[in-house]
PDB file of C-alpha atoms and ligand atoms in Angstrom:
ATOM      1  CA  UNK A 216     111.253  73.910 149.337  1.00 98.00           C
ATOM      2  CA  UNK A 217     108.653  75.940 147.485  1.00 98.00           C
ATOM      3  CA  UNK A 218     107.321  73.880 144.290  1.00 98.00           C
ATOM      4  CA  UNK A 219     105.527  75.462 141.666  1.00 98.00           C
ATOM      5  CA  UNK A 220     103.510  72.524 139.907  1.00 98.00           C
ATOM      6  CA  UNK A 221     102.369  73.109 136.173  1.00 98.00           C
ATOM      7  CA  UNK A 222      99.711  71.072 134.965  1.00 98.00           C
ATOM      8  CA  UNK A 223      97.044  70.722 132.025  1.00 97.00           C
ATOM      9  CA  UNK A 224      95.054  67.981 133.030  1.00 96.00           C
ATOM     10  CA  UNK A 225      93.694  65.525 135.760  1.00 96.00           C
ATOM     11  CA  UNK A 226      96.474  66.511 138.292  1.00 97.00           C
ATOM     12  CA  UNK A 227      96.868  62.989 139.956  1.00 98.00           C
ATOM     13  CA  UNK A 228     100.657  63.377 139.977  1.00 98.00           C
ATOM     14  CA  UNK A 229     100.018  66.893 141.828  1.00 98.00           C
ATOM     15  CA  UNK A 230      97.401  65.033 144.178  1.00 98.00           C
ATOM     16  CA  UNK A 231     100.479  62.449 144.808  1.00 98.00           C
ATOM     17  CA  UNK A 232     102.689  65.416 145.707  1.00 98.00           C
ATOM     18  CA  UNK A 233     100.008  67.001 147.916  1.00 98.00           C
ATOM     19  CA  UNK A 234      99.419  63.598 149.745  1.00 98.00           C
ATOM     20  CA  UNK A 235     103.312  62.912 150.105  1.00 98.00           C
ATOM     21  CA  UNK A 236     103.491  66.259 151.891  1.00 98.00           C
ATOM     22  CA  UNK A 237     100.641  65.840 153.979  1.00 97.00           C
ATOM     23  CA  UNK A 238     101.913  62.489 155.205  1.00 98.00           C
ATOM     24  CA  UNK A 239     105.389  64.100 155.759  1.00 98.00           C
ATOM     25  CA  UNK A 240     106.913  61.935 152.960  1.00 97.00           C
ATOM     26  CA  UNK A 241     107.661  64.960 151.177  1.00 98.00           C
ATOM     27  CA  UNK A 242     109.407  67.938 153.033  1.00 98.00           C
ATOM     28  CA  UNK A 243     107.804  70.715 150.583  1.00 98.00           C
ATOM     29  CA  UNK A 244     105.220  73.010 150.112  1.00 98.00           C
ATOM     30  CA  UNK A 245     103.289  73.587 146.709  1.00 98.00           C
ATOM     31  CA  UNK A 246     103.407  77.560 146.480  1.00 98.00           C
ATOM     32  CA  UNK A 247     101.493  77.599 143.465  1.00 98.00           C
ATOM     33  CA  UNK A 248      99.693  75.606 140.874  1.00 98.00           C
ATOM     34  CA  UNK A 249      99.572  76.683 137.236  1.00 98.00           C
ATOM     35  CA  UNK A 250      97.542  75.259 134.596  1.00 98.00           C
ATOM     36  CA  UNK A 251      97.250  76.301 130.801  1.00 97.00           C
ATOM     37  CA  UNK A 252      93.689  74.903 130.786  1.00 96.00           C
ATOM     38  CA  UNK A 253      90.836  76.493 132.727  1.00 95.00           C
ATOM     39  CA  UNK A 254      89.202  73.087 132.846  1.00 94.00           C
ATOM     40  CA  UNK A 255      91.906  71.119 134.309  1.00 94.00           C
ATOM     41  CA  UNK A 256      90.844  68.682 136.872  1.00 94.00           C
ATOM     42  CA  UNK A 257      94.140  69.223 139.042  1.00 96.00           C
ATOM     43  CA  UNK A 258      92.797  72.784 139.752  1.00 97.00           C
ATOM     44  CA  UNK A 259      90.059  71.328 141.864  1.00 96.00           C
ATOM     45  CA  UNK A 260      92.654  69.176 143.843  1.00 96.00           C
ATOM     46  CA  UNK A 261      94.831  72.369 144.312  1.00 96.00           C
ATOM     47  CA  UNK A 262      91.721  74.209 145.438  1.00 96.00           C
ATOM     48  CA  UNK A 263      90.789  71.527 148.071  1.00 96.00           C
ATOM     49  CA  UNK A 264      94.236  71.529 149.472  1.00 95.00           C
ATOM     50  CA  UNK A 265      94.290  75.201 149.731  1.00 97.00           C
ATOM     51  CA  UNK A 266      96.818  75.986 147.214  1.00 97.00           C
ATOM     52  CA  UNK A 267      96.973  79.148 145.096  1.00 97.00           C
ATOM     53  CA  UNK A 268      95.759  78.545 141.331  1.00 98.00           C
ATOM     54  CA  UNK A 269      96.670  80.455 138.556  1.00 98.00           C
ATOM     55  CA  UNK A 270      95.129  79.737 134.938  1.00 98.00           C
ATOM     56  CA  UNK A 271      97.314  81.263 132.205  1.00 97.00           C
ATOM     57  CA  UNK A 272      95.901  80.186 128.546  1.00 94.00           C
ATOM     58  CA  UNK A 273      98.845  79.923 126.134  1.00 90.00           C
ATOM     59  CA  UNK A 274      96.290  81.241 123.509  1.00 92.00           C
ATOM     60  CA  UNK A 275      96.425  84.610 125.120  1.00 93.00           C
ATOM     61  CA  UNK A 276     100.247  85.066 124.434  1.00 95.00           C
ATOM     62  CA  UNK A 277     102.035  85.731 121.072  1.00 94.00           C
ATOM     63  CA  UNK A 278     104.259  82.509 121.161  1.00 94.00           C
ATOM     64  CA  UNK A 279     106.045  80.377 123.677  1.00 95.00           C
ATOM     65  CA  UNK A 280     108.625  82.784 125.031  1.00 96.00           C
ATOM     66  CA  UNK A 281     106.125  85.340 125.899  1.00 97.00           C
ATOM     67  CA  UNK A 282     103.813  82.719 127.690  1.00 97.00           C
ATOM     68  CA  UNK A 283     106.771  81.536 129.451  1.00 98.00           C
ATOM     69  CA  UNK A 284     107.736  84.946 130.724  1.00 98.00           C
ATOM     70  CA  UNK A 285     104.543  85.139 132.365  1.00 98.00           C
ATOM     71  CA  UNK A 286     104.999  81.741 133.951  1.00 98.00           C
ATOM     72  CA  UNK A 287     108.247  83.017 135.300  1.00 98.00           C
ATOM     73  CA  UNK A 288     106.545  86.077 136.504  1.00 98.00           C
ATOM     74  CA  UNK A 289     103.961  83.998 138.503  1.00 98.00           C
ATOM     75  CA  UNK A 290     106.432  81.359 139.923  1.00 98.00           C
ATOM     76  CA  UNK A 291     108.850  84.091 141.180  1.00 98.00           C
ATOM     77  CA  UNK A 292     105.855  85.979 142.759  1.00 98.00           C
ATOM     78  CA  UNK A 293     105.069  82.702 144.932  1.00 98.00           C
ATOM     79  CA  UNK A 294     108.988  82.328 145.800  1.00 98.00           C
ATOM     80  CA  UNK A 295     109.107  79.099 143.646  1.00 98.00           C
ATOM     81  CA  UNK A 296     112.565  76.827 144.290  1.00 98.00           C
ATOM     82  CA  UNK A 297     111.587  74.137 142.209  1.00 98.00           C
ATOM     83  CA  UNK A 298     109.298  73.878 139.106  1.00 98.00           C
ATOM     84  CA  UNK A 299     107.469  70.479 138.541  1.00 98.00           C
ATOM     85  CA  UNK A 300     105.841  69.724 135.231  1.00 98.00           C
ATOM     86  CA  UNK A 301     103.210  67.383 136.211  1.00 98.00           C
ATOM     87  CA  UNK A 302     100.963  66.484 132.998  1.00 97.00           C
ATOM     88  CA  UNK A 303     102.126  70.053 131.594  1.00 97.00           C
ATOM     89  CA  UNK A 304     101.288  69.607 127.980  1.00 94.00           C
ATOM     90  CA  UNK A 305     103.486  72.625 126.608  1.00 93.00           C
ATOM     91  CA  UNK A 306     106.940  72.535 125.374  1.00 93.00           C
ATOM     92  CA  UNK A 307     108.856  74.969 127.557  1.00 96.00           C
ATOM     93  CA  UNK A 308     111.700  77.711 126.434  1.00 96.00           C
ATOM     94  CA  UNK A 309     114.976  78.854 127.559  1.00 96.00           C
ATOM     95  CA  UNK A 310     112.954  81.746 129.152  1.00 97.00           C
ATOM     96  CA  UNK A 311     111.767  79.359 131.713  1.00 98.00           C
ATOM     97  CA  UNK A 312     114.955  77.150 132.102  1.00 96.00           C
ATOM     98  CA  UNK A 313     117.146  79.909 132.331  1.00 96.00           C
ATOM     99  CA  UNK A 314     115.046  81.403 135.172  1.00 98.00           C
ATOM    100  CA  UNK A 315     115.147  78.041 136.994  1.00 98.00           C
ATOM    101  CA  UNK A 316     118.689  76.468 135.928  1.00 94.00           C
ATOM    102  CA  UNK A 317     118.524  72.796 136.740  1.00 94.00           C
ATOM    103  CA  UNK A 318     115.455  73.311 138.725  1.00 97.00           C
ATOM    104  CA  UNK A 319     112.618  72.341 136.160  1.00 98.00           C
ATOM    105  CA  UNK A 320     111.605  68.433 136.512  1.00 98.00           C
ATOM    106  CA  UNK A 321     109.296  66.846 134.289  1.00 98.00           C
ATOM    107  CA  UNK A 322     107.548  63.078 134.642  1.00 98.00           C
ATOM    108  CA  UNK A 323     107.167  61.251 131.388  1.00 98.00           C
ATOM    109  CA  UNK A 324     105.096  57.693 131.228  1.00 98.00           C
ATOM    110  CA  UNK A 325     107.773  55.883 129.477  1.00 98.00           C
ATOM    111  CA  UNK A 326     111.200  54.656 130.151  1.00 97.00           C
ATOM    112  CA  UNK A 327     113.188  57.363 128.217  1.00 97.00           C
ATOM    113  CA  UNK A 328     114.863  57.670 125.704  1.00 97.00           C
ATOM    114  CA  UNK A 329     112.161  55.355 124.287  1.00 98.00           C
ATOM    115  CA  UNK A 330     108.889  56.802 123.489  1.00 98.00           C
ATOM    116  CA  UNK A 331     109.290  60.469 124.130  1.00 97.00           C
ATOM    117  CA  UNK A 332     106.508  62.694 123.133  1.00 95.00           C
ATOM    118  CA  UNK A 333     102.699  63.009 123.986  1.00 94.00           C
ATOM    119  CA  UNK A 334     101.826  59.370 123.469  1.00 97.00           C
ATOM    120  CA  UNK A 335     104.584  57.245 125.607  1.00 97.00           C
ATOM    121  CA  UNK A 336     102.107  54.724 126.579  1.00 97.00           C
ATOM    122  CA  UNK A 337     100.268  54.384 123.078  1.00 97.00           C
ATOM    123  CA  UNK A 338     103.966  54.375 121.541  1.00 98.00           C
ATOM    124  CA  UNK A 339     105.366  51.685 123.921  1.00 97.00           C
ATOM    125  CA  UNK A 340     102.251  49.411 123.462  1.00 97.00           C
ATOM    126  CA  UNK A 341     102.283  49.524 119.565  1.00 97.00           C
ATOM    127  CA  UNK A 342     106.088  48.773 119.560  1.00 98.00           C
ATOM    128  CA  UNK A 343     105.216  45.684 121.472  1.00 97.00           C
ATOM    129  CA  UNK A 344     107.892  46.244 124.522  1.00 96.00           C
ATOM    130  CA  UNK A 345     107.537  43.997 127.535  1.00 95.00           C
ATOM    131  CA  UNK A 346     108.485  46.293 130.050  1.00 95.00           C
ATOM    132  CA  UNK A 347     107.754  50.101 130.333  1.00 96.00           C
ATOM    133  CA  UNK A 348     107.400  52.528 132.952  1.00 96.00           C
ATOM    134  CA  UNK A 349     108.086  56.102 134.003  1.00 97.00           C
ATOM    135  CA  UNK A 350     110.932  58.583 134.157  1.00 97.00           C
ATOM    136  CA  UNK A 351     111.544  61.721 136.089  1.00 97.00           C
ATOM    137  CA  UNK A 352     114.191  63.921 134.338  1.00 96.00           C
ATOM    138  CA  UNK A 353     115.528  67.634 134.523  1.00 96.00           C
ATOM    139  CA  UNK A 354     113.989  69.559 131.516  1.00 96.00           C
ATOM    140  CA  UNK A 355     116.060  70.783 128.774  1.00 93.00           C
ATOM    141  CA  UNK A 356     115.080  72.665 125.573  1.00 89.00           C
ATOM    142  CA  UNK A 357     114.478  69.305 123.601  1.00 91.00           C
ATOM    143  CA  UNK A 358     111.196  66.964 124.251  1.00 92.00           C
ATOM    144  CA  UNK A 359     111.707  64.675 127.064  1.00 94.00           C
ATOM    145  CA  UNK A 360     115.729  64.768 126.509  1.00 93.00           C
ATOM    146  CA  UNK A 361     117.014  66.153 129.686  1.00 93.00           C
ATOM    147  CA  UNK A 362     119.035  64.132 132.105  1.00 94.00           C
ATOM    148  CA  UNK A 363     117.531  61.174 133.987  1.00 94.00           C
ATOM    149  CA  UNK A 364     117.033  61.425 137.609  1.00 94.00           C
ATOM    150  CA  UNK A 365     115.121  58.290 138.249  1.00 93.00           C
ATOM    151  CA  UNK A 366     112.938  55.413 136.588  1.00 94.00           C
ATOM    152  CA  UNK A 367     110.533  52.950 137.530  1.00 94.00           C
ATOM    153  CA  UNK A 368     109.510  49.948 135.626  1.00 94.00           C
ATOM    154  CA  UNK A 369     106.273  48.171 134.966  1.00 94.00           C
ATOM    155  CA  UNK A 370     105.539  44.939 133.297  1.00 95.00           C
ATOM    156  CA  UNK A 371     103.496  45.092 129.816  1.00 95.00           C
ATOM    157  CA  UNK A 372     100.448  42.561 130.137  1.00 94.00           C
ATOM    158  CA  UNK A 373      99.716  40.796 126.957  1.00 92.00           C
ATOM    159  CA  UNK A 374      96.168  41.791 126.964  1.00 93.00           C
ATOM    160  CA  UNK A 375      97.201  45.552 128.029  1.00 95.00           C
ATOM    161  CA  UNK A 376      95.369  48.190 126.431  1.00 96.00           C
ATOM    162  CA  UNK A 377      96.466  51.728 126.468  1.00 97.00           C
ATOM    163  CA  UNK A 378      94.231  52.535 129.602  1.00 97.00           C
ATOM    164  CA  UNK A 379      95.466  49.590 131.505  1.00 97.00           C
ATOM    165  CA  UNK A 380      98.809  50.430 130.914  1.00 97.00           C
ATOM    166  CA  UNK A 381      98.439  54.165 131.621  1.00 97.00           C
ATOM    167  CA  UNK A 382      96.805  53.194 135.022  1.00 97.00           C
ATOM    168  CA  UNK A 383      99.836  50.677 135.847  1.00 96.00           C
ATOM    169  CA  UNK A 384     102.315  53.285 134.863  1.00 97.00           C
ATOM    170  CA  UNK A 385     100.733  56.080 136.679  1.00 97.00           C
ATOM    171  CA  UNK A 386     100.753  54.015 139.964  1.00 96.00           C
ATOM    172  CA  UNK A 387     104.538  53.884 139.688  1.00 96.00           C
ATOM    173  CA  UNK A 388     104.669  57.688 138.737  1.00 97.00           C
ATOM    174  CA  UNK A 389     102.639  58.527 142.105  1.00 97.00           C
ATOM    175  CA  UNK A 390     105.510  56.733 144.047  1.00 95.00           C
ATOM    176  CA  UNK A 391     108.504  58.013 141.860  1.00 95.00           C
ATOM    177  CA  UNK A 392     107.709  61.809 141.643  1.00 97.00           C
ATOM    178  CA  UNK A 393     107.493  62.597 145.427  1.00 97.00           C
ATOM    179  CA  UNK A 394     110.517  60.404 146.098  1.00 95.00           C
ATOM    180  CA  UNK A 395     112.717  62.267 143.532  1.00 96.00           C
ATOM    181  CA  UNK A 396     111.271  65.903 144.946  1.00 97.00           C
ATOM    182  CA  UNK A 397     112.338  64.830 148.428  1.00 97.00           C
ATOM    183  CA  UNK A 398     115.860  64.176 147.006  1.00 95.00           C
ATOM    184  CA  UNK A 399     115.904  67.724 145.841  1.00 97.00           C
ATOM    185  CA  UNK A 400     114.645  68.677 149.376  1.00 97.00           C
ATOM    186  CA  UNK A 401     117.246  66.842 150.921  1.00 96.00           C
ATOM    187  CA  UNK A 402     119.762  68.571 148.793  1.00 95.00           C
ATOM    188  CA  UNK A 403     120.954  65.218 147.473  1.00 94.00           C
ATOM    189  CA  UNK A 404     120.828  66.193 143.695  1.00 95.00           C
ATOM    190  CA  UNK A 405     123.975  67.759 142.280  1.00 93.00           C
ATOM    191  CA  UNK A 406     123.946  68.630 138.514  1.00 92.00           C
ATOM    192  CA  UNK A 407     127.058  69.298 136.792  1.00 88.00           C
ATOM    193  CA  UNK A 408     126.647  71.416 133.675  1.00 77.00           C
ATOM    194  CA  UNK A 409     128.480  70.230 130.727  1.00 78.00           C
ATOM    195  CA  UNK A 410     128.491  73.067 127.941  1.00 77.00           C
ATOM    196  CA  UNK A 411     127.543  71.398 124.483  1.00 75.00           C
ATOM    197  CA  UNK A 412     127.089  68.077 126.140  1.00 78.00           C
ATOM    198  CA  UNK A 413     124.502  66.312 128.589  1.00 81.00           C
ATOM    199  CA  UNK A 414     124.642  67.590 132.050  1.00 83.00           C
ATOM    200  CA  UNK A 415     125.757  64.945 134.538  1.00 85.00           C
ATOM    201  CA  UNK A 416     123.203  64.393 137.550  1.00 90.00           C
ATOM    202  CA  UNK A 417     124.561  62.802 140.653  1.00 89.00           C
ATOM    203  CA  UNK A 418     122.127  61.772 143.431  1.00 90.00           C
ATOM    204  CA  UNK A 419     124.168  61.652 146.860  1.00 89.00           C
ATOM    205  CA  UNK A 420     123.370  59.041 149.064  1.00 86.00           C
ATOM    206  CA  UNK A 421     120.818  57.333 147.351  1.00 81.00           C
ATOM    207  CA  UNK A 422     121.171  53.896 145.622  1.00 73.00           C
ATOM    208  CA  UNK A 423     118.467  53.141 143.290  1.00 67.00           C
ATOM    209  CA  UNK A 424     116.942  50.210 141.615  1.00 57.00           C
ATOM    210  CA  UNK A 425     113.774  50.788 139.500  1.00 55.00           C
ATOM    211  CA  UNK A 426     113.593  54.134 141.023  1.00 51.00           C
ATOM    212  CA  UNK A 427     113.029  52.908 144.373  1.00 52.00           C
ATOM    213  CA  UNK A 428     115.668  54.088 147.159  1.00 50.00           C
ATOM    214  CA  UNK A 429     117.761  51.405 148.688  1.00 49.00           C
ATOM    215  CA  UNK A 430     119.028  52.452 152.006  1.00 47.00           C
TER     216      UNK A 430
HETATM  217  C1  GRF B 200     101.014  61.465 133.288  1.00 96.65           C
HETATM  218  O1  GRF B 200     101.025  60.054 132.931  1.00 96.65           O
HETATM  219  C2  GRF B 200     102.579  62.061 133.061  1.00 96.65           C
HETATM  220  O2  GRF B 200     103.592  61.197 133.033  1.00 96.65           O
HETATM  221  C3  GRF B 200     102.469  62.984 131.878  1.00 96.65           C
HETATM  222  O3  GRF B 200     101.293  63.404 131.879  1.00 96.65           O
HETATM  223  C4  GRF B 200     100.405  62.461 132.675  1.00 96.65           C
HETATM  224  C5  GRF B 200      99.837  63.612 133.691  1.00 96.65           C
HETATM  225  O4  GRF B 200      98.948  62.759 134.452  1.00 96.65           O
HETATM  226  N1  GRF B 200     103.387  63.970 131.668  1.00 96.65           N
HETATM  227  P1  GRF B 200      98.166  63.639 135.877  1.00 96.65           P
HETATM  228  O5  GRF B 200      97.606  64.946 135.101  1.00 96.65           O
HETATM  229  O6  GRF B 200      99.172  63.971 136.831  1.00 96.65           O
HETATM  230  O7  GRF B 200      97.030  62.679 136.382  1.00 96.65           O
END
């Protein structure tokens, strides 16, 4: 399974994917890392792992669709099977989604459908929830609205600030994302498209609790 990992920042989830591959917990290869930010820390991780890197600034394109068309070209050039949005801070269009139907995955730092958007941890904290977590889901044209593949929960401590909660959630992200990618690698994920409604996702042979597989 060839992964195309899209990033904008630090790339710790990319690092978790690369670690899982190195430790043979994930039967895949990262075929290309694409960043829309030239300074993204994740590019250094990719370089260290010998993974091809591509920087595409969205500012060089007239609109999201034109940018996504070039993203698709790069992903196809590298024979990508599954696209992973790992801290990619751009809304994607149907240009990308139609090129990789039911094969674009995102990780979000909150328990969707609560706290979608850019500040999942901050919004959860401000709301006063006692439990938060992370969600891996298929991407659709909405913001963090696609069918959920798996979730993992963390407790929110009374004295948590945003940074503390972010770190606690990130630790779970780093477990959850490679786990879900391995489900794809094993061909366990079936998606039943439902025109006009939410697609149904079935993960065969895996019972889950808090995003952890129970065998
Ligand atoms: C993560 O919190 C992820 O859930 C969100 O963006 C952040 C990316 O972190 N979508 P990193 O770049 O993988 O360290």
